[in-house]
Amino acid sequence: DIVLTQSPATLSLSPGERATLSCRASQSVSTFLAWFQQKPGQAPRLLIYNASNRATGIPARFSGSGSGTDFTLTISSLEPEDFAVYYCHQRSNWPRTFGQGTKLEIK
Amino acid sequence: QVQLVQSGAEVKKPGASVKVSCRASGYNFNSYGITWVRQAPGQGLEWMGWINAYKGNTDSAQKFQGRVTMTTDTSTTTVYMELRSLRSDDTAVYYCARDLNFPQLAPDYWGQGTLVTVSS
């Protein structure tokens, strides 16, 4: 199974700052990687698919990059509603897998 | 609008089975699949499996093989996930999500989640 390792586990930032979240795969997943946001008590929300494509309705401050084994989710200027847990998800191999998550908290 | 509505919370004893439903509306049910994901309390997301909503073919994570059955009913646009031989560590919120299953795409609409509690 492909293991996705996210870093850092927790990221403490203030509104208006730039957030950079990392996801590393144990083997190449090409660009077949997605990012989800999850808030407490809610279902995950798709942000990015195929490494760099924003899902419908996702603000432009969210961007994704990377290929192969190293991927990044960037939030250019944090809004109060962006503080949540973020998961990466690989679509290259069966079984599909998720990273363990990065908690983005208010500093 | 696309909606996935799941069945309500369940409490089960160890060794029992649970069947969670996911009723889809607002899109062409036969053109998509459904992915199942679960989340134990305070933990991350765990991919369980996927079913083609029209053909019914499935794929599931090895840890669930032999214990999980996913089925589809095109007449009611509902997908079901049954998990057998429940253990306490199966306590989790179970989510269904619409999924075309192409590698370059991802589950885009999610159900509200179903809490399954396994307790003696």
XYZ file of C-alpha atoms in Angstrom:
227
model
C 0.000 0.000 0.000
C 1.149 3.531 -0.673
C 1.832 5.411 2.549
C 1.208 9.153 2.573
C 3.098 11.121 5.203
C 1.874 14.630 5.950
C 3.891 17.333 7.652
C 3.735 19.071 9.932
C 1.217 17.299 12.135
C 0.085 20.672 13.469
C 0.631 24.106 11.977
C -0.035 27.218 14.073
C -0.535 30.402 12.061
C -2.473 33.653 12.185
C -5.143 34.899 9.779
C -3.540 36.592 6.791
C -0.444 34.403 6.890
C 0.576 31.896 4.234
C 0.190 28.183 4.979
C 2.267 25.462 3.356
C 1.266 21.835 3.971
C 3.282 18.884 2.722
C 2.389 15.356 1.653
C 5.014 12.770 0.747
C 4.180 9.437 -0.885
C 6.125 6.217 -0.285
C 6.256 5.703 -4.073
C 5.345 7.751 -7.099
C 1.676 8.577 -7.541
C 2.262 10.724 -10.640
C -0.163 13.641 -10.207
C -2.970 11.467 -8.859
C -3.269 13.211 -5.533
C -6.131 15.116 -3.959
C -6.519 17.354 -0.914
C -9.486 17.536 1.442
C -10.449 19.917 4.225
C -12.408 18.705 7.226
C -13.955 20.741 10.017
C -15.231 19.235 13.289
C -18.476 17.356 12.870
C -18.469 17.746 9.096
C -17.744 15.508 6.141
C -14.526 16.087 4.212
C -14.629 18.713 1.467
C -12.703 18.265 -1.766
C -10.287 21.142 -2.387
C -7.786 19.959 -4.997
C -7.705 17.015 -7.422
C -5.012 15.768 -9.771
C -2.421 17.605 -7.662
C -3.227 21.113 -8.826
C -6.837 21.451 -9.982
C -9.202 23.355 -7.703
C -12.575 21.725 -7.181
C -15.764 23.591 -7.956
C -16.328 26.574 -5.694
C -12.920 26.467 -4.016
C -11.380 29.922 -3.529
C -8.272 30.861 -5.481
C -6.231 31.233 -2.278
C -6.000 27.412 -2.247
C -3.436 25.945 -4.610
C -1.787 22.560 -5.018
C 1.478 21.541 -6.607
C 3.803 18.601 -6.978
C 4.182 15.304 -8.766
C 5.777 11.953 -8.143
C 6.251 11.696 -4.393
C 6.210 15.275 -3.093
C 3.144 17.493 -2.959
C 2.223 20.811 -1.411
C -1.046 22.506 -0.519
C -0.672 26.261 -0.177
C -3.182 28.673 1.294
C -1.950 32.100 0.251
C -3.616 34.208 2.932
C -5.466 32.443 5.718
C -9.074 33.290 6.412
C -10.674 32.434 9.776
C -12.702 29.644 8.130
C -9.560 27.899 6.845
C -8.551 26.573 10.266
C -9.323 22.867 9.989
C -7.691 19.498 9.349
C -6.313 18.797 5.874
C -5.822 15.362 4.333
C -4.049 14.245 1.195
C -5.396 11.234 -0.730
C -3.704 9.197 -3.451
C -5.600 7.880 -6.450
C -2.735 6.125 -8.213
C -2.934 2.637 -6.751
C -5.365 0.288 -5.060
C -6.065 0.503 -2.253
C -6.595 4.248 -2.229
C -5.043 5.751 0.890
C -5.120 8.944 2.948
C -2.442 10.790 4.821
C -2.780 11.107 8.582
C -3.763 14.762 8.366
C -2.351 18.188 9.228
C -4.218 20.279 11.778
C -4.110 23.966 10.923
C -4.778 25.922 14.096
C -5.001 29.569 15.005
C -1.868 30.949 16.625
C -28.336 19.502 -6.629
C -26.198 16.481 -5.847
C -27.086 14.883 -2.526
C -25.997 11.768 -0.709
C -28.186 10.964 2.292
C -27.057 8.250 4.669
C -29.004 6.174 7.144
C -29.069 6.998 10.818
C -26.775 6.154 13.689
C -26.490 2.541 14.817
C -25.463 0.830 18.040
C -24.323 -2.767 17.659
C -22.864 -5.466 19.887
C -19.532 -7.096 19.104
C -19.926 -9.845 16.538
C -23.028 -8.311 14.968
C -23.400 -6.787 11.494
C -24.355 -3.309 10.370
C -25.724 -2.159 7.029
C -25.393 1.514 6.136
C -27.310 2.988 3.212
C -26.411 5.921 0.993
C -29.192 7.321 -1.188
C -28.065 9.443 -4.106
C -29.954 12.127 -5.997
C -29.358 15.054 -8.320
C -27.068 13.323 -10.817
C -26.889 10.330 -13.141
C -26.455 7.559 -10.579
C -25.444 4.976 -13.193
C -22.478 7.044 -14.376
C -20.654 7.163 -11.064
C -19.387 4.976 -8.287
C -19.476 5.347 -4.540
C -16.480 5.305 -2.240
C -16.769 4.396 1.438
C -14.485 6.024 4.010
C -14.563 5.731 7.776
C -13.211 7.816 10.624
C -12.723 6.495 14.142
C -13.230 9.004 16.969
C -10.433 11.572 16.939
C -8.636 9.764 14.108
C -7.976 10.299 10.413
C -9.753 9.102 7.299
C -9.567 5.455 6.270
C -10.479 4.307 2.741
C -12.643 1.199 2.827
C -13.683 0.496 -0.728
C -15.476 1.512 -3.899
C -18.440 0.202 -5.873
C -19.538 0.876 -9.435
C -23.116 2.029 -8.850
C -24.378 0.591 -12.154
C -22.419 -2.636 -12.631
C -21.914 -3.430 -8.955
C -18.255 -4.417 -9.235
C -16.252 -3.535 -6.154
C -12.791 -3.094 -4.729
C -12.013 -2.930 -1.047
C -9.045 -2.531 1.244
C -7.487 -5.841 2.180
C -8.125 -5.316 5.896
C -11.894 -5.367 5.227
C -12.009 -8.166 2.669
C -14.187 -10.987 3.885
C -16.023 -8.677 6.297
C -17.440 -5.983 4.021
C -20.047 -6.213 1.280
C -21.019 -3.276 -0.898
C -24.157 -3.486 -3.026
C -26.155 -1.197 -5.262
C -29.845 -0.791 -6.068
C -30.270 1.242 -9.227
C -34.048 1.309 -8.869
C -33.753 3.393 -5.702
C -30.330 4.954 -6.457
C -29.078 3.600 -3.162
C -25.771 1.982 -2.285
C -25.294 -0.179 0.789
C -22.248 -1.079 2.843
C -22.504 -4.023 5.213
C -19.770 -4.725 7.742
C -19.867 -8.034 9.614
C -18.228 -9.457 12.736
C -18.089 -6.019 14.293
C -15.421 -5.217 16.865
C -15.045 -2.274 19.189
C -12.444 -0.741 16.887
C -15.059 -0.562 14.119
C -16.674 2.260 16.069
C -16.479 5.146 13.627
C -18.333 7.550 11.409
C -18.861 5.948 8.008
C -19.058 8.199 4.954
C -20.131 7.555 1.392
C -18.922 9.799 -1.412
C -19.586 10.098 -5.127
C -16.548 8.927 -7.064
C -15.929 8.473 -10.777
C -12.912 6.380 -9.813
C -10.626 7.959 -12.400
C -7.156 8.461 -10.909
C -7.104 12.101 -11.931
C -10.372 12.837 -10.118
C -11.508 12.471 -6.497
C -14.670 11.963 -4.404
C -16.479 15.261 -4.783
C -19.812 14.999 -2.923
C -20.092 13.346 0.471
C -22.868 12.041 2.637
C -23.399 13.428 6.112
C -21.857 10.388 7.767
C -23.312 7.555 9.844
C -22.035 6.909 13.358
C -21.705 3.215 14.122
C -21.003 2.413 17.751
C -19.905 -1.096 18.684
C -20.294 -1.762 22.367
C -21.301 -4.622 24.627
